[in-house]
Amino acid sequence: MGIDVTRTPRAATVGETGGAASTAPPAHRRRRHPSGSRWAAWAFLAPVAGYLVAFYAYPLYRNVELSLREYTVRSFVQGGAPFAGLDNYRAVLSAPTFPSALLNTLVFTAASLVFQFAIGLLLALFFHRHFPLSRTLRALFLVPWLLPLIVSASTWSWLLNSEAGVVNAALALVGVEPVNWLTSPRWSLVSVIIANIWIGIPFNLVVLYSGLQAIPRPLYEAAELDGAGGWQRFRWITWPLLRPVSAITLLLGLVYTLKVFDLIWIMTRGGPTDSSTTLATWSYRLGFGNLLPEFGSGAAVGNLLILLAVAAGGLYLGFERRQRLS
């Protein structure tokens, strides 16, 4: 008997190939991984998408639809409101309350943002020095932010009360006449601005302090070795590196301040004579504050407020794009 040696290498080769083929995973198994990962990603995304649709997209759609129809109490419950087109928007824009409400909204928002950010930045720089009891003091500064707004508004209403308020009592000690903080058209808007600044300072403090913590300390040490003073270190190190955090802080503060309603409503109800009425309080008053509510007009004012917030977001995105390109 003889062995055909010429076939052995081929057989070995075939055997090796067959072994390699047997150890390699089938093609259909390799395809299952991406598909399974895709379904898992959709499964994790579904709750978030459902939440956004249920609590953001649908209410926004309903608000737009509400502003385009002439709703009454009966049609609001039973349906069948006639289509009004842009009549509600025309009525709102031509109303005598609109110019003062828009101006009050802009003044209230701008003054709140400027003072909240400036005071919050100063406090963040102060606490960044890490002196004894700094953590305790930072925790105490968070109290206005943690209190419910109804408590804060009620507290400020008591402090600024014309007859029994602490602020007027303190002014009387230095010989200043009492001020009608909440009942005077001259001071009502100032009163709600002061209260809103007090509430918003802790948020600015926390965010800006976190931004300061992210700045590397060796940069300050190198600047000190070069003879840079405190103002120069702030101008050339702190502020440029804190600019992205400052931008998002101002954007979030802007969106929050535009929709402030409960603070103003509890303290002044938008009065007297619309002197502290903003778009947010006017929208509520049109929709729910009258015996004959104007749901369509109230929704139209709310949509105008949303457009202001969207415009602010667009400005922020443009600022971010400009920063990335520079």
mmCIF file of C-alpha atoms in Angstrom:
data_model
loop_
_atom_site.group_PDB
_atom_site.id
_atom_site.type_symbol
_atom_site.label_atom_id
_atom_site.label_comp_id
_atom_site.label_asym_id
_atom_site.label_seq_id
_atom_site.Cartn_x
_atom_site.Cartn_y
_atom_site.Cartn_z
ATOM 1 C CA MET A 1 0.000 0.000 0.000
ATOM 2 C CA GLY A 2 1.303 3.472 -0.757
ATOM 3 C CA ILE A 3 0.447 6.938 0.441
ATOM 4 C CA ASP A 4 -0.260 9.638 -2.070
ATOM 5 C CA VAL A 5 1.887 12.387 -0.579
ATOM 6 C CA THR A 6 0.845 14.814 -3.246
ATOM 7 C CA ARG A 7 -2.627 15.027 -1.744
ATOM 8 C CA THR A 8 -1.527 15.632 1.828
ATOM 9 C CA PRO A 9 -0.713 19.342 1.579
ATOM 10 C CA ARG A 10 -3.981 19.967 -0.203
ATOM 11 C CA ALA A 11 -5.888 18.011 2.406
ATOM 12 C CA ALA A 12 -4.131 19.908 5.131
ATOM 13 C CA THR A 13 -4.922 23.125 3.427
ATOM 14 C CA VAL A 14 -8.547 22.193 3.079
ATOM 15 C CA GLY A 15 -8.665 21.056 6.658
ATOM 16 C CA GLU A 16 -7.146 24.317 7.872
ATOM 17 C CA THR A 17 -9.527 26.304 5.753
ATOM 18 C CA GLY A 18 -12.453 24.309 7.003
ATOM 19 C CA GLY A 19 -11.313 24.831 10.583
ATOM 20 C CA ALA A 20 -10.992 28.561 10.059
ATOM 21 C CA ALA A 21 -14.380 28.662 8.456
ATOM 22 C CA SER A 22 -15.897 26.732 11.318
ATOM 23 C CA THR A 23 -14.475 29.110 13.917
ATOM 24 C CA ALA A 24 -15.618 32.288 12.106
ATOM 25 C CA PRO A 25 -19.089 33.516 13.143
ATOM 26 C CA PRO A 26 -21.810 33.223 10.507
ATOM 27 C CA ALA A 27 -22.638 36.316 8.538
ATOM 28 C CA HIS A 28 -26.177 36.545 9.915
ATOM 29 C CA ARG A 29 -24.797 36.610 13.479
ATOM 30 C CA ARG A 30 -22.542 39.535 12.659
ATOM 31 C CA ARG A 31 -25.510 41.461 11.303
ATOM 32 C CA ARG A 32 -27.571 41.009 14.431
ATOM 33 C CA HIS A 33 -25.327 43.197 16.570
ATOM 34 C CA PRO A 34 -25.951 46.539 14.805
ATOM 35 C CA SER A 35 -29.652 45.822 14.533
ATOM 36 C CA GLY A 36 -29.889 44.900 18.213
ATOM 37 C CA SER A 37 -27.943 47.991 19.234
ATOM 38 C CA ARG A 38 -30.212 50.145 17.106
ATOM 39 C CA TRP A 39 -33.348 48.740 18.714
ATOM 40 C CA ALA A 40 -31.820 49.165 22.167
ATOM 41 C CA ALA A 41 -31.016 52.812 21.391
ATOM 42 C CA TRP A 42 -34.606 53.414 20.266
ATOM 43 C CA ALA A 43 -35.889 51.695 23.398
ATOM 44 C CA PHE A 44 -33.888 54.031 25.601
ATOM 45 C CA LEU A 45 -34.890 57.039 23.499
ATOM 46 C CA ALA A 46 -38.618 56.249 23.474
ATOM 47 C CA PRO A 47 -39.424 57.458 27.036
ATOM 48 C CA VAL A 48 -37.645 60.773 26.435
ATOM 49 C CA ALA A 49 -39.336 61.240 23.065
ATOM 50 C CA GLY A 50 -42.723 60.402 24.585
ATOM 51 C CA TYR A 51 -42.142 62.885 27.395
ATOM 52 C CA LEU A 52 -41.170 65.658 24.974
ATOM 53 C CA VAL A 53 -44.177 65.012 22.755
ATOM 54 C CA ALA A 54 -46.654 64.777 25.639
ATOM 55 C CA PHE A 55 -45.456 67.720 27.711
ATOM 56 C CA TYR A 56 -43.856 70.059 25.147
ATOM 57 C CA ALA A 57 -44.884 69.426 21.544
ATOM 58 C CA TYR A 58 -48.584 68.749 22.150
ATOM 59 C CA PRO A 59 -49.140 71.677 24.579
ATOM 60 C CA LEU A 60 -47.337 73.970 22.131
ATOM 61 C CA TYR A 61 -49.535 72.734 19.292
ATOM 62 C CA ARG A 62 -52.655 73.226 21.425
ATOM 63 C CA ASN A 63 -51.571 76.740 22.353
ATOM 64 C CA VAL A 64 -51.058 77.672 18.700
ATOM 65 C CA GLU A 65 -54.407 76.115 17.777
ATOM 66 C CA LEU A 66 -56.050 77.956 20.672
ATOM 67 C CA SER A 67 -54.712 81.287 19.454
ATOM 68 C CA LEU A 68 -56.163 80.744 15.957
ATOM 69 C CA ARG A 69 -59.751 80.167 17.126
ATOM 70 C CA GLU A 70 -62.406 82.194 18.911
ATOM 71 C CA TYR A 71 -62.892 80.183 22.068
ATOM 72 C CA THR A 72 -65.516 80.786 24.716
ATOM 73 C CA VAL A 73 -66.017 78.848 27.930
ATOM 74 C CA ARG A 74 -68.632 76.674 26.245
ATOM 75 C CA SER A 75 -66.593 75.962 23.120
ATOM 76 C CA PHE A 76 -63.487 75.381 25.230
ATOM 77 C CA VAL A 77 -65.293 72.507 26.981
ATOM 78 C CA GLN A 78 -67.494 71.181 24.169
ATOM 79 C CA GLY A 79 -65.394 72.113 21.139
ATOM 80 C CA GLY A 80 -66.544 73.701 17.905
ATOM 81 C CA ALA A 81 -64.794 77.074 18.261
ATOM 82 C CA PRO A 82 -64.865 79.038 14.971
ATOM 83 C CA PHE A 83 -61.602 79.653 13.154
ATOM 84 C CA ALA A 84 -60.382 83.226 13.652
ATOM 85 C CA GLY A 85 -57.069 83.220 11.832
ATOM 86 C CA LEU A 86 -54.791 85.990 13.037
ATOM 87 C CA ASP A 87 -57.586 88.085 14.550
ATOM 88 C CA ASN A 88 -56.458 87.326 18.099
ATOM 89 C CA TYR A 89 -52.926 88.470 17.304
ATOM 90 C CA ARG A 90 -54.233 91.674 15.718
ATOM 91 C CA ALA A 91 -56.398 92.346 18.766
ATOM 92 C CA VAL A 92 -53.465 91.786 21.118
ATOM 93 C CA LEU A 93 -51.033 93.946 19.148
ATOM 94 C CA SER A 94 -53.542 96.800 18.923
ATOM 95 C CA ALA A 95 -54.608 96.617 22.582
ATOM 96 C CA PRO A 96 -53.596 99.595 24.772
ATOM 97 C CA THR A 97 -52.024 97.206 27.286
ATOM 98 C CA PHE A 98 -49.559 95.702 24.791
ATOM 99 C CA PRO A 99 -46.962 98.540 24.626
ATOM 100 C CA SER A 100 -46.707 98.854 28.418
ATOM 101 C CA ALA A 101 -46.663 95.063 28.901
ATOM 102 C CA LEU A 102 -43.895 94.654 26.317
ATOM 103 C CA LEU A 103 -41.861 97.518 27.789
ATOM 104 C CA ASN A 104 -42.299 96.192 31.333
ATOM 105 C CA THR A 105 -41.220 92.728 30.184
ATOM 106 C CA LEU A 106 -38.058 94.090 28.563
ATOM 107 C CA VAL A 107 -37.187 96.315 31.540
ATOM 108 C CA PHE A 108 -37.943 93.567 34.064
ATOM 109 C CA THR A 109 -35.859 91.030 32.138
ATOM 110 C CA ALA A 110 -32.900 93.301 31.391
ATOM 111 C CA ALA A 111 -32.613 94.753 34.910
ATOM 112 C CA SER A 112 -32.953 91.320 36.510
ATOM 113 C CA LEU A 113 -30.315 89.764 34.253
ATOM 114 C CA VAL A 114 -27.781 92.568 34.690
ATOM 115 C CA PHE A 115 -27.951 92.710 38.478
ATOM 116 C CA GLN A 116 -28.300 88.951 38.993
ATOM 117 C CA PHE A 117 -25.266 88.257 36.830
ATOM 118 C CA ALA A 118 -23.132 91.098 38.223
ATOM 119 C CA ILE A 119 -23.836 90.289 41.880
ATOM 120 C CA GLY A 120 -23.543 86.547 41.238
ATOM 121 C CA LEU A 121 -20.165 87.036 39.538
ATOM 122 C CA LEU A 122 -18.858 89.197 42.388
ATOM 123 C CA LEU A 123 -19.960 86.618 44.940
ATOM 124 C CA ALA A 124 -18.439 83.777 42.891
ATOM 125 C CA LEU A 125 -15.086 85.615 42.772
ATOM 126 C CA PHE A 126 -15.361 86.288 46.502
ATOM 127 C CA PHE A 127 -16.000 82.630 47.399
ATOM 128 C CA HIS A 128 -13.334 81.451 44.958
ATOM 129 C CA ARG A 129 -10.707 82.601 47.467
ATOM 130 C CA HIS A 130 -11.557 79.661 49.814
ATOM 131 C CA PHE A 131 -11.541 81.434 53.156
ATOM 132 C CA PRO A 132 -12.822 79.856 56.417
ATOM 133 C CA LEU A 133 -16.590 79.273 56.536
ATOM 134 C CA SER A 134 -16.873 79.872 52.786
ATOM 135 C CA ARG A 135 -18.852 76.654 52.306
ATOM 136 C CA THR A 136 -21.293 77.600 55.054
ATOM 137 C CA LEU A 137 -21.856 81.047 53.583
ATOM 138 C CA ARG A 138 -22.340 79.592 50.099
ATOM 139 C CA ALA A 139 -24.977 77.259 51.477
ATOM 140 C CA LEU A 140 -26.788 80.199 53.103
ATOM 141 C CA PHE A 141 -26.811 82.087 49.804
ATOM 142 C CA LEU A 142 -28.721 79.182 48.256
ATOM 143 C CA VAL A 143 -31.722 79.745 50.543
ATOM 144 C CA PRO A 144 -33.554 82.198 48.199
ATOM 145 C CA TRP A 145 -33.207 79.693 45.364
ATOM 146 C CA LEU A 146 -34.494 76.777 47.434
ATOM 147 C CA LEU A 147 -37.569 78.526 48.829
ATOM 148 C CA PRO A 148 -40.871 78.088 46.970
ATOM 149 C CA LEU A 149 -41.713 81.188 44.955
ATOM 150 C CA ILE A 150 -44.978 81.700 46.802
ATOM 151 C CA VAL A 151 -43.001 81.948 50.060
ATOM 152 C CA SER A 152 -40.469 84.370 48.555
ATOM 153 C CA ALA A 153 -43.193 86.548 47.014
ATOM 154 C CA SER A 154 -45.187 86.634 50.256
ATOM 155 C CA THR A 155 -42.049 87.533 52.219
ATOM 156 C CA TRP A 156 -41.206 90.417 49.917
ATOM 157 C CA SER A 157 -44.824 91.623 50.015
ATOM 158 C CA TRP A 158 -44.520 91.833 53.789
ATOM 159 C CA LEU A 159 -41.085 93.514 53.674
ATOM 160 C CA LEU A 160 -42.294 96.154 51.186
ATOM 161 C CA ASN A 161 -45.672 96.768 52.802
ATOM 162 C CA SER A 162 -46.423 100.503 52.856
ATOM 163 C CA GLU A 163 -47.701 100.613 56.431
ATOM 164 C CA ALA A 164 -46.042 97.789 58.358
ATOM 165 C CA GLY A 165 -43.105 96.836 56.127
ATOM 166 C CA VAL A 166 -39.573 96.422 57.447
ATOM 167 C CA VAL A 167 -38.095 98.407 54.545
ATOM 168 C CA ASN A 168 -40.178 101.516 55.272
ATOM 169 C CA ALA A 169 -39.418 101.159 58.981
ATOM 170 C CA ALA A 170 -35.702 101.155 58.191
ATOM 171 C CA LEU A 171 -36.100 104.184 55.925
ATOM 172 C CA ALA A 172 -37.958 106.038 58.684
ATOM 173 C CA LEU A 173 -34.948 105.555 60.990
ATOM 174 C CA VAL A 174 -32.795 107.604 58.605
ATOM 175 C CA GLY A 175 -35.455 110.242 58.005
ATOM 176 C CA VAL A 176 -36.795 109.033 54.636
ATOM 177 C CA GLU A 177 -40.511 109.248 53.941
ATOM 178 C CA PRO A 178 -42.382 105.930 53.514
ATOM 179 C CA VAL A 179 -42.562 104.606 49.972
ATOM 180 C CA ASN A 180 -45.633 102.937 48.488
ATOM 181 C CA TRP A 181 -43.611 100.093 47.010
ATOM 182 C CA LEU A 182 -46.477 97.883 45.872
ATOM 183 C CA THR A 183 -49.292 100.385 45.340
ATOM 184 C CA SER A 184 -47.516 103.173 43.465
ATOM 185 C CA PRO A 185 -47.238 103.039 39.647
ATOM 186 C CA ARG A 186 -43.752 104.504 40.023
ATOM 187 C CA TRP A 187 -42.382 101.816 42.354
ATOM 188 C CA SER A 188 -44.358 98.623 41.672
ATOM 189 C CA LEU A 189 -42.129 97.438 38.825
ATOM 190 C CA VAL A 190 -39.014 98.304 40.844
ATOM 191 C CA SER A 191 -40.359 96.218 43.724
ATOM 192 C CA VAL A 192 -40.839 93.051 41.685
ATOM 193 C CA ILE A 193 -37.445 93.560 40.017
ATOM 194 C CA ILE A 194 -35.735 93.728 43.436
ATOM 195 C CA ALA A 195 -37.497 90.549 44.560
ATOM 196 C CA ASN A 196 -36.609 88.718 41.342
ATOM 197 C CA ILE A 197 -32.952 89.774 41.589
ATOM 198 C CA TRP A 198 -32.810 88.375 45.123
ATOM 199 C CA ILE A 199 -34.249 85.061 43.927
ATOM 200 C CA GLY A 200 -31.944 84.724 40.901
ATOM 201 C CA ILE A 201 -28.587 85.588 42.496
ATOM 202 C CA PRO A 202 -27.962 82.056 43.906
ATOM 203 C CA PHE A 203 -28.351 80.440 40.472
ATOM 204 C CA ASN A 204 -25.777 82.784 38.945
ATOM 205 C CA LEU A 205 -23.484 82.256 41.928
ATOM 206 C CA VAL A 206 -23.555 78.453 41.640
ATOM 207 C CA VAL A 207 -23.018 78.290 37.870
ATOM 208 C CA LEU A 208 -20.306 80.964 37.745
ATOM 209 C CA TYR A 209 -18.522 79.500 40.764
ATOM 210 C CA SER A 210 -18.441 76.125 38.988
ATOM 211 C CA GLY A 211 -16.957 77.836 35.949
ATOM 212 C CA LEU A 212 -14.262 79.457 38.077
ATOM 213 C CA GLN A 213 -13.384 76.084 39.598
ATOM 214 C CA ALA A 214 -12.659 74.730 36.101
ATOM 215 C CA ILE A 215 -9.995 77.379 35.349
ATOM 216 C CA PRO A 216 -6.496 75.901 35.930
ATOM 217 C CA ARG A 217 -4.709 77.552 38.843
ATOM 218 C CA PRO A 218 -1.258 77.420 37.161
ATOM 219 C CA LEU A 219 -2.483 80.153 34.824
ATOM 220 C CA TYR A 220 -2.987 82.506 37.781
ATOM 221 C CA GLU A 221 0.357 81.508 39.284
ATOM 222 C CA ALA A 222 2.158 82.227 36.013
ATOM 223 C CA ALA A 223 0.396 85.595 35.722
ATOM 224 C CA GLU A 224 1.427 86.515 39.275
ATOM 225 C CA LEU A 225 5.047 85.663 38.469
ATOM 226 C CA ASP A 226 4.814 88.009 35.480
ATOM 227 C CA GLY A 227 3.591 90.769 37.790
ATOM 228 C CA ALA A 228 -0.090 90.817 36.757
ATOM 229 C CA GLY A 229 -2.453 92.420 39.271
ATOM 230 C CA GLY A 230 -5.931 91.298 40.265
ATOM 231 C CA TRP A 231 -7.719 93.270 37.564
ATOM 232 C CA GLN A 232 -5.292 92.100 34.887
ATOM 233 C CA ARG A 233 -5.734 88.454 35.916
ATOM 234 C CA PHE A 234 -9.496 88.863 35.741
ATOM 235 C CA ARG A 235 -9.389 90.627 32.378
ATOM 236 C CA TRP A 236 -6.976 88.315 30.573
ATOM 237 C CA ILE A 237 -7.572 84.950 32.291
ATOM 238 C CA THR A 238 -10.828 84.765 34.242
ATOM 239 C CA TRP A 239 -13.219 86.544 31.913
ATOM 240 C CA PRO A 240 -12.125 84.942 28.597
ATOM 241 C CA LEU A 241 -12.225 81.429 30.083
ATOM 242 C CA LEU A 242 -15.504 82.160 31.872
ATOM 243 C CA ARG A 243 -17.219 83.548 28.774
ATOM 244 C CA PRO A 244 -18.890 80.269 27.616
ATOM 245 C CA VAL A 245 -20.285 79.656 31.118
ATOM 246 C CA SER A 246 -21.439 83.270 31.294
ATOM 247 C CA ALA A 247 -23.258 82.943 27.968
ATOM 248 C CA ILE A 248 -25.258 79.888 29.019
ATOM 249 C CA THR A 249 -25.965 81.478 32.420
ATOM 250 C CA LEU A 250 -27.413 84.587 30.775
ATOM 251 C CA LEU A 251 -29.431 82.506 28.312
ATOM 252 C CA LEU A 252 -31.005 80.356 31.033
ATOM 253 C CA GLY A 253 -31.648 83.455 33.135
ATOM 254 C CA LEU A 254 -33.263 85.186 30.168
ATOM 255 C CA VAL A 255 -35.618 82.287 29.426
ATOM 256 C CA TYR A 256 -36.551 81.967 33.102
ATOM 257 C CA THR A 257 -37.078 85.706 33.635
ATOM 258 C CA LEU A 258 -39.249 86.128 30.543
ATOM 259 C CA LYS A 259 -41.813 83.711 31.948
ATOM 260 C CA VAL A 260 -41.857 84.915 35.570
ATOM 261 C CA PHE A 261 -45.493 85.093 36.550
ATOM 262 C CA ASP A 262 -46.174 83.943 40.111
ATOM 263 C CA LEU A 263 -43.825 86.435 41.772
ATOM 264 C CA ILE A 264 -45.419 89.434 40.047
ATOM 265 C CA TRP A 265 -48.952 88.143 40.427
ATOM 266 C CA ILE A 266 -48.624 87.555 44.168
ATOM 267 C CA MET A 267 -46.901 90.891 44.873
ATOM 268 C CA THR A 268 -48.774 93.352 42.640
ATOM 269 C CA ARG A 269 -51.105 91.400 40.314
ATOM 270 C CA GLY A 270 -49.630 93.487 37.503
ATOM 271 C CA GLY A 271 -50.897 96.761 38.945
ATOM 272 C CA PRO A 272 -51.588 99.372 39.754
ATOM 273 C CA THR A 273 -52.892 100.496 36.350
ATOM 274 C CA ASP A 274 -50.749 97.923 34.508
ATOM 275 C CA SER A 275 -47.551 99.517 35.813
ATOM 276 C CA SER A 276 -46.029 96.087 36.551
ATOM 277 C CA THR A 277 -47.919 94.037 33.961
ATOM 278 C CA THR A 278 -45.678 91.838 31.816
ATOM 279 C CA LEU A 279 -46.577 89.593 28.906
ATOM 280 C CA ALA A 280 -46.718 86.587 31.244
ATOM 281 C CA THR A 281 -49.159 88.186 33.703
ATOM 282 C CA TRP A 282 -51.224 89.702 30.891
ATOM 283 C CA SER A 283 -51.560 86.291 29.217
ATOM 284 C CA TYR A 284 -52.826 84.784 32.459
ATOM 285 C CA ARG A 285 -55.212 87.647 33.096
ATOM 286 C CA LEU A 286 -56.720 87.364 29.608
ATOM 287 C CA GLY A 287 -57.190 83.622 29.857
ATOM 288 C CA PHE A 288 -58.127 83.092 33.492
ATOM 289 C CA GLY A 289 -58.327 86.419 35.328
ATOM 290 C CA ASN A 290 -61.657 87.680 33.992
ATOM 291 C CA LEU A 291 -65.264 86.590 34.329
ATOM 292 C CA LEU A 292 -65.380 86.333 30.525
ATOM 293 C CA PRO A 293 -62.025 84.789 29.644
ATOM 294 C CA GLU A 294 -60.407 85.449 26.282
ATOM 295 C CA PHE A 295 -58.617 82.146 25.710
ATOM 296 C CA GLY A 296 -57.530 82.939 22.178
ATOM 297 C CA SER A 297 -56.003 86.313 23.067
ATOM 298 C CA GLY A 298 -54.290 84.853 26.123
ATOM 299 C CA ALA A 299 -52.782 82.083 23.993
ATOM 300 C CA ALA A 300 -51.636 84.657 21.421
ATOM 301 C CA VAL A 301 -49.766 86.631 24.098
ATOM 302 C CA GLY A 302 -48.179 83.400 25.317
ATOM 303 C CA ASN A 303 -46.996 82.596 21.797
ATOM 304 C CA LEU A 304 -45.444 86.043 21.478
ATOM 305 C CA LEU A 305 -43.564 85.322 24.681
ATOM 306 C CA ILE A 306 -42.353 82.029 23.216
ATOM 307 C CA LEU A 307 -41.098 83.880 20.124
ATOM 308 C CA LEU A 308 -39.057 86.202 22.353
ATOM 309 C CA ALA A 309 -37.477 83.187 24.066
ATOM 310 C CA VAL A 310 -36.739 81.536 20.700
ATOM 311 C CA ALA A 311 -35.131 84.751 19.460
ATOM 312 C CA ALA A 312 -32.934 84.800 22.557
ATOM 313 C CA GLY A 313 -31.929 81.190 21.884
ATOM 314 C CA GLY A 314 -31.054 82.095 18.310
ATOM 315 C CA LEU A 315 -28.810 84.909 19.518
ATOM 316 C CA TYR A 316 -27.053 82.469 21.835
ATOM 317 C CA LEU A 317 -26.497 79.935 19.029
ATOM 318 C CA GLY A 318 -25.101 82.687 16.826
ATOM 319 C CA PHE A 319 -22.751 83.737 19.614
ATOM 320 C CA GLU A 320 -21.571 80.137 20.071
ATOM 321 C CA ARG A 321 -20.964 79.707 16.337
ATOM 322 C CA ARG A 322 -18.984 82.924 16.234
ATOM 323 C CA GLN A 323 -16.886 81.765 19.190
ATOM 324 C CA ARG A 324 -16.079 78.442 17.488
ATOM 325 C CA LEU A 325 -15.055 80.116 14.247
ATOM 326 C CA SER A 326 -12.880 82.767 15.921
#
